[in-house]
Amino acid sequence: MNLDQFRQVSEVEWRVEPFGKMRVPAVIYADAALIREMDDKVYEQLTNVATLPGIVQAACAMPDAHWGYGFPIGGVAAFDADEGGVISAGGVGFDISCGVRTLHTGLKANEIAPLKARLADRLFARIPVGVGSTGQLRLNATEMDAMLRGGARWAVEHGYGSAADLDRIEEHGCMAGAEPSQVSDQAKRRQRDEIGTLGSGNHYLELQEIVEIYDTQAADRFKLLPGEVVVSIHCGSRGLGHQIGTEFLRQMVIAAPGYGIDLPDRELACAPIRSPLGQAYLGAMRAAINCALANRQVITHLTRQVFADVLPGSHLTLIYDVSHNTCKLEPHTVDGQSRRLYVHRKGATRAFGPGHPALPGDLRDIGQPVLIGGSMGTASYILIGTEEGRARAFSSACHGAGRAMSRHQATRLWHGPALVDELASRGILIRSPSLRGVAEEAPGAYKDVSAVVEAADRAGLARKVARLKPLVCIKG
Amino acid sequence: MSQTGEVDSGVAYWAHFPHQADMGVRGVGLTREAAFEQAALAMTAVVTDPTQVVPAMAVTIRCEAPDDELLLVDWLNALILEMAARHMLFSRFAVELDGHRLSATAWGEPVDPERHQPAVEIKGATYTELQMERDDAGRWLAQCVVDV
């Protein structure tokens, strides 16, 4: 993008003052190099978001922003229902509550080195992954609704993990206000056998080694030690969330003119929060959040089973679970005034700073772990929420690297078998049902995640705590 | 894996067009029906090589929308639902249109990971780059971006 379109506030904050129908400014948190690499669509989409009714303070983009659907991916926008604010299905995305969770293994990289291949094979065999894969659970109508109401809590009640896990999940593992009755039969049909499946595309399960600590105090509190191995799981609400996104986007496209909403882009379809359609979407979207939380909880259980088989006595504890495609009602202070806002985060991670009441007791004084995913061959990061991030972008940070090139470009540059061999030579074992899928997801097809994280850190959105390098990647 | 495919006379064909994170699917044909069928084939090609999908089982699809463009997205989304819920891939399509009402049959088979090497599952068809229009040569073009 052309930097001349922005007013530079700092090295990592770039602003567009309102023009035309914009109600608030647009702000991008990134350095000049990252913004230059961004597609022009990010500017167009962010300034479009700033035109929506009831938007508060600013339409924000994170350092990993790229061309999305209506909202840019890496977009954050908050709406006030009292001021006619809207909720947007595109502002949440198709993969509702897609997110990352990371678990301690308590094991050192050199301890698992001789067992790495065995772990990779067993995890690949145990965790359903890729197109057409199914989980072991078959949910009837009653159980489906119970899962959609209960989230990870439902999973724990059914023997998948322990109550201790729930404290380390946003919303304590159960999103309130879920309305399974607002989830269509088609969405439930799509989910019938998909609980406990990883999916495909950029979703993965990785074993990672903690290789660098930037903040020893926060690392101590998160119990992160150099050389230790963690497990990270990246996936979302599977077919149920995709179907809800599809159906409500369509309904909102058709209904928007009736609500007097002038859509600059159909993908920006939305409905007033207080309208029947807005409320129906909220209930369904919250059910999809629970679906994602239950899904990651079941996958965690399967992972623990594999570790217990291969490394008897190992104990995997949850560091944290974050969702990066959501809309949540949160208290925020804007211009000294306390307000309850519907914060859309599309490809953006919530990053609560110290003292936030939503954090579990043992982390409340220091802030929330913010988990940033990598891309097979690159690093992942653990950050911590900051006080200043609250004012910057409603306590939000980036979510990953973001693609730098299309899937076709990637398959022209890389071939699956050669890429798997090359990564293996660097000590990274890949297991995937699709070699073409591996090529499309080549690490080189993504932006430099380190540059994204540096920008988030410098902008004060979240602070770096630790860097992780991949050892094993189970890829869909 | 080719990016385009041609059938019969060479008039009807499918293609992919680039999108940074996802994939654009395009169908071209002498009729709206043919363009819809080719767009569906382009969507299968996002997942796998359509020539490797045996058209062994038939699934019936019906949908209706306020206009042609929304109907295209509805058609692709109906296929995505069937692909996901039945764990199938489709390689042959017969579409009938009556105004903005569609009835179709899609033929395919259950996903075989070994043989199909499915690259990615499709989450949904979107309104991005959505077009349904006729060119000067009388060919229909049906396209949109699918989220993967």
Coordinates of C-alpha atoms in Angstrom, one line a residue, chain A residues 6-328:
Chain A
F6 CA -1.8 7.8 5.9
R7 CA -0.8 10.3 8.5
Q8 CA 2.1 8.7 10.4
V9 CA 1.5 9.0 14.2
S10 CA 4.5 6.9 15.2
E11 CA 6.9 4.4 13.7
V12 CA 4.1 1.8 14.1
E13 CA 0.8 3.8 14.0
W14 CA -0.7 5.1 10.8
R15 CA -4.0 6.9 10.6
V16 CA -6.6 7.9 8.1
E17 CA -8.8 10.8 9.3
P18 CA -12.5 10.4 8.5
F19 CA -13.6 11.4 5.0
G20 CA -16.7 10.7 3.0
K21 CA -19.1 8.4 4.9
M22 CA -16.4 7.4 7.5
R23 CA -17.7 8.0 11.1
V24 CA -14.4 7.4 12.8
P25 CA -10.7 7.3 11.8
A26 CA -9.0 4.1 10.5
V27 CA -5.8 3.1 12.2
I28 CA -3.2 0.6 11.2
Y29 CA -0.6 -0.6 13.7
A30 CA 2.4 -1.8 11.7
D31 CA 5.8 -0.6 10.5
A32 CA 6.3 1.0 7.1
A33 CA 7.7 -2.2 5.5
L34 CA 4.6 -4.3 6.6
I35 CA 2.2 -1.6 5.3
R36 CA 4.0 -1.4 2.0
E37 CA 3.5 -5.2 1.6
M38 CA -0.2 -5.0 2.4
D39 CA -2.8 -5.3 -0.3
D40 CA -4.6 -2.0 -1.3
K41 CA -7.8 -3.8 -0.3
V42 CA -6.8 -3.4 3.4
Y43 CA -7.1 0.3 3.1
E44 CA -10.4 0.1 1.2
Q45 CA -11.9 -2.5 3.6
L46 CA -10.7 -0.6 6.8
T47 CA -12.1 2.7 5.6
N48 CA -15.4 0.9 4.7
V49 CA -15.6 -0.6 8.2
A50 CA -15.3 3.0 9.6
T51 CA -18.6 3.9 7.8
L52 CA -20.7 1.3 9.7
P53 CA -23.4 2.6 12.1
G54 CA -22.5 2.7 15.8
I55 CA -18.7 2.2 15.3
V56 CA -16.7 3.6 18.3
Q57 CA -13.3 5.3 18.4
A58 CA -11.6 3.8 15.2
A59 CA -11.5 0.9 12.8
C60 CA -8.2 -0.8 13.6
A61 CA -5.9 -3.1 11.7
M62 CA -3.3 -5.3 13.2
P63 CA 0.3 -5.7 11.8
D64 CA -0.7 -8.9 10.0
A65 CA -3.7 -7.3 8.2
H66 CA -4.6 -8.6 4.8
W67 CA -7.5 -8.7 2.3
G68 CA -10.5 -10.3 4.0
Y69 CA -14.2 -10.4 3.4
G70 CA -15.7 -7.0 4.1
F71 CA -13.5 -6.6 7.1
P72 CA -9.8 -7.0 6.6
I73 CA -8.3 -10.0 8.3
G74 CA -6.5 -8.5 11.2
G75 CA -9.4 -6.1 11.7
V76 CA -10.8 -4.9 15.0
A77 CA -13.9 -2.7 15.4
A78 CA -16.2 -2.0 18.3
F79 CA -19.9 -1.1 18.1
D80 CA -22.3 0.4 20.7
A81 CA -25.8 -1.0 20.6
D82 CA -27.1 2.1 22.2
E83 CA -26.0 4.1 19.2
G84 CA -27.5 1.8 16.6
G85 CA -24.4 -0.3 16.4
V86 CA -24.2 -3.3 14.1
I87 CA -23.0 -6.8 14.2
S88 CA -21.4 -8.2 11.1
A89 CA -21.0 -11.9 10.1
G90 CA -18.1 -10.9 7.8
G91 CA -16.5 -9.1 10.7
V92 CA -16.3 -12.4 12.5
G93 CA -15.5 -14.6 9.5
F94 CA -16.5 -18.0 8.3
D95 CA -14.3 -19.9 10.8
I96 CA -16.0 -18.6 13.9
S97 CA -13.7 -18.7 17.0
C98 CA -10.8 -20.2 15.1
G99 CA -8.0 -20.0 17.6
V100 CA -4.9 -21.3 19.2
R101 CA -4.2 -23.2 22.4
T102 CA -0.9 -24.1 23.8
L103 CA 0.0 -26.8 26.4
H104 CA 3.0 -27.4 28.5
T105 CA 4.5 -30.9 28.2
G106 CA 7.0 -30.5 31.0
L107 CA 9.5 -32.3 28.7
K108 CA 12.8 -31.0 27.3
A109 CA 13.4 -31.1 23.5
N110 CA 16.3 -33.5 24.0
E111 CA 14.1 -35.8 26.0
I112 CA 11.6 -36.2 23.2
A113 CA 14.2 -36.2 20.4
P114 CA 14.5 -40.0 20.2
L115 CA 10.7 -40.3 20.2
K116 CA 9.9 -37.4 17.9
A117 CA 9.1 -39.5 14.8
R118 CA 7.0 -41.9 16.9
L119 CA 5.1 -39.0 18.5
A120 CA 4.5 -37.5 15.0
D121 CA 3.2 -40.8 13.7
R122 CA 1.0 -41.5 16.7
L123 CA -0.5 -38.0 16.7
F124 CA -1.1 -38.1 13.0
A125 CA -2.9 -41.5 13.4
R126 CA -4.9 -40.4 16.4
I127 CA -6.1 -36.9 15.5
P128 CA -8.5 -36.7 12.6
V129 CA -7.0 -34.3 10.1
G130 CA -7.7 -33.2 6.5
V131 CA -10.6 -33.1 4.1
G132 CA -13.3 -35.7 4.8
S133 CA -11.9 -36.8 8.2
T134 CA -14.4 -37.5 11.0
G135 CA -14.1 -37.6 14.7
Q136 CA -15.1 -40.5 17.0
L137 CA -18.0 -38.7 18.5
R138 CA -21.4 -38.8 16.9
L139 CA -23.7 -36.2 18.4
N140 CA -27.5 -36.7 18.4
A141 CA -29.7 -33.6 18.5
T142 CA -29.8 -33.3 22.3
E143 CA -26.0 -33.8 22.7
M144 CA -25.4 -31.3 19.8
D145 CA -27.4 -28.6 21.6
A146 CA -25.7 -29.4 25.0
M147 CA -22.3 -29.1 23.3
L148 CA -23.3 -25.8 21.7
R149 CA -24.4 -24.4 25.1
G150 CA -21.5 -25.9 27.1
G151 CA -18.4 -25.5 24.9
A152 CA -15.2 -26.9 26.6
R153 CA -17.1 -27.3 29.8
W154 CA -19.4 -29.8 28.0
A155 CA -16.3 -31.6 26.8
V156 CA -14.8 -31.8 30.3
E157 CA -18.1 -33.1 31.7
H158 CA -17.8 -35.9 29.1
G159 CA -14.3 -36.8 30.2
Y160 CA -12.3 -34.8 27.8
G161 CA -9.8 -33.0 30.0
S162 CA -10.2 -31.6 33.5
A163 CA -11.8 -28.6 35.2
A164 CA -8.4 -27.0 35.6
D165 CA -8.3 -26.6 31.8
L166 CA -11.4 -24.4 31.9
D167 CA -9.6 -21.6 33.9
R168 CA -7.1 -21.2 31.1
I169 CA -9.7 -20.8 28.3
E170 CA -11.4 -17.5 27.4
E171 CA -14.9 -17.3 28.9
H172 CA -13.8 -20.1 31.2
G173 CA -14.5 -22.5 28.4
C174 CA -18.2 -21.7 28.0
M175 CA -19.5 -18.7 26.0
A176 CA -22.6 -17.4 27.7
G177 CA -25.6 -16.4 25.5
A178 CA -25.3 -19.3 23.0
E179 CA -28.6 -20.1 21.4
P180 CA -28.5 -23.6 19.7
S181 CA -32.0 -23.0 18.4
Q182 CA -30.6 -20.2 16.2
V183 CA -28.2 -22.8 14.6
S184 CA -29.7 -24.3 11.4
D185 CA -30.2 -28.0 10.9
Q186 CA -27.7 -27.7 8.0
A187 CA -25.0 -26.4 10.3
K188 CA -25.7 -29.1 12.8
R189 CA -25.7 -31.7 10.0
R190 CA -22.3 -30.5 8.9
Q191 CA -20.9 -30.8 12.5
R192 CA -22.5 -34.2 13.3
D193 CA -19.2 -36.1 13.1
E194 CA -16.6 -33.3 13.1
I195 CA -16.1 -32.7 16.8
G196 CA -12.4 -33.5 17.6
T197 CA -11.2 -32.9 14.0
L198 CA -8.4 -30.5 13.1
G199 CA -9.6 -29.5 9.6
S200 CA -7.2 -28.4 6.8
G201 CA -5.6 -25.3 5.3
N202 CA -3.7 -23.4 7.8
H203 CA -4.9 -25.5 10.8
Y204 CA -2.3 -27.6 12.6
L205 CA -1.1 -29.3 15.7
E206 CA 2.5 -28.6 16.4
L207 CA 5.1 -29.7 18.9
Q208 CA 7.3 -26.6 19.5
E209 CA 10.5 -25.9 21.5
I210 CA 10.8 -22.7 23.5
V211 CA 13.9 -21.2 22.1
E212 CA 14.0 -17.7 23.3
I213 CA 12.7 -15.8 26.3
Y214 CA 12.2 -12.0 26.0
D215 CA 10.4 -11.3 29.3
T216 CA 11.7 -13.5 32.2
Q217 CA 9.1 -12.3 34.7
A218 CA 6.1 -13.1 32.4
A219 CA 7.8 -16.3 31.2
D220 CA 8.2 -17.4 34.9
R221 CA 4.5 -16.8 35.5
F222 CA 3.5 -18.6 32.3
K223 CA 6.0 -21.4 33.4
L224 CA 7.9 -21.1 30.1
L225 CA 11.5 -22.5 30.2
P226 CA 14.0 -22.5 27.3
G227 CA 14.4 -25.9 25.8
E228 CA 11.0 -27.2 26.9
V229 CA 8.4 -28.5 24.5
V230 CA 4.9 -27.2 24.2
V231 CA 2.0 -28.4 22.0
S232 CA 0.0 -25.8 20.0
I233 CA -3.3 -26.5 18.4
H234 CA -4.8 -24.2 15.8
C235 CA -8.3 -24.9 14.6
G236 CA -11.9 -23.6 14.9
S237 CA -15.6 -24.3 14.9
R238 CA -15.3 -26.6 11.8
G239 CA -18.3 -27.1 9.5
L240 CA -20.8 -25.7 12.0
G241 CA -19.1 -22.3 12.1
H242 CA -18.6 -22.2 8.4
Q243 CA -22.3 -22.9 7.7
I244 CA -23.4 -20.3 10.3
G245 CA -21.2 -17.7 8.7
T246 CA -22.5 -18.6 5.2
E247 CA -26.2 -18.5 6.2
F248 CA -26.1 -15.3 8.2
L249 CA -23.9 -13.4 5.7
R250 CA -26.6 -14.1 3.1
Q251 CA -29.4 -13.1 5.4
M252 CA -27.6 -9.8 6.3
V253 CA -26.9 -9.0 2.6
I254 CA -30.6 -9.3 1.9
A255 CA -31.8 -7.5 5.0
A256 CA -29.3 -4.6 5.2
P257 CA -31.3 -2.2 2.9
G258 CA -34.4 -2.8 5.0
Y259 CA -32.4 -1.7 8.1
G260 CA -31.4 1.5 6.2
I261 CA -27.8 0.3 6.1
D262 CA -25.9 1.4 3.0
L263 CA -23.3 -1.3 2.3
P264 CA -20.2 -0.1 0.4
D265 CA -19.4 -3.8 0.0
R266 CA -21.8 -6.8 0.2
E267 CA -19.3 -8.7 2.3
L268 CA -19.7 -6.0 4.9
A269 CA -23.3 -7.2 5.5
C270 CA -24.5 -6.5 9.0
A271 CA -27.6 -6.0 11.1
P272 CA -28.3 -3.8 14.0
I273 CA -27.3 -5.5 17.2
R274 CA -30.7 -4.9 18.7
S275 CA -32.6 -6.3 15.6
P276 CA -34.1 -9.8 15.5
L277 CA -31.5 -10.8 12.9
G278 CA -28.6 -9.3 14.9
Q279 CA -29.8 -11.2 18.0
A280 CA -30.2 -14.4 16.1
Y281 CA -26.7 -14.2 14.7
L282 CA -25.3 -13.4 18.2
G283 CA -26.9 -16.5 19.6
A284 CA -25.7 -18.7 16.7
M285 CA -22.2 -17.2 16.7
R286 CA -21.8 -17.8 20.4
A287 CA -22.9 -21.4 19.9
A288 CA -20.2 -21.7 17.3
I289 CA -17.7 -20.3 19.8
N290 CA -18.6 -23.1 22.1
C291 CA -18.3 -25.6 19.2
A292 CA -14.7 -24.3 18.7
L293 CA -13.8 -24.5 22.4
A294 CA -15.3 -28.1 22.6
N295 CA -13.4 -29.0 19.5
R296 CA -10.0 -27.8 20.8
Q297 CA -10.8 -29.5 24.1
V298 CA -11.4 -32.9 22.5
I299 CA -8.3 -32.6 20.4
T300 CA -6.3 -31.8 23.6
H301 CA -7.6 -35.0 25.1
L302 CA -6.5 -37.0 22.1
T303 CA -3.1 -35.4 22.3
R304 CA -2.8 -36.3 26.0
Q305 CA -3.7 -39.9 25.2
V306 CA -0.9 -40.1 22.6
F307 CA 1.6 -38.5 25.0
A308 CA 0.5 -40.9 27.8
D309 CA 1.1 -43.9 25.5
V310 CA 4.5 -42.7 24.1
L311 CA 5.8 -41.0 27.2
P312 CA 4.1 -42.6 30.3
G313 CA 3.8 -40.2 33.2
S314 CA 3.8 -37.0 31.0
H315 CA 1.3 -34.4 32.0
L316 CA 0.1 -31.8 29.6
T317 CA -1.3 -28.6 31.2
L318 CA -3.0 -25.8 29.4
I319 CA -1.2 -22.5 29.2
Y320 CA -4.0 -20.7 27.5
D321 CA -6.6 -20.8 24.7
V322 CA -7.4 -17.8 22.6
S323 CA -9.9 -17.3 19.8
H324 CA -9.2 -14.9 16.9
N325 CA -12.5 -14.7 15.0
T326 CA -15.2 -13.5 17.3
C327 CA -17.5 -10.7 18.4
K328 CA -17.7 -10.2 22.1

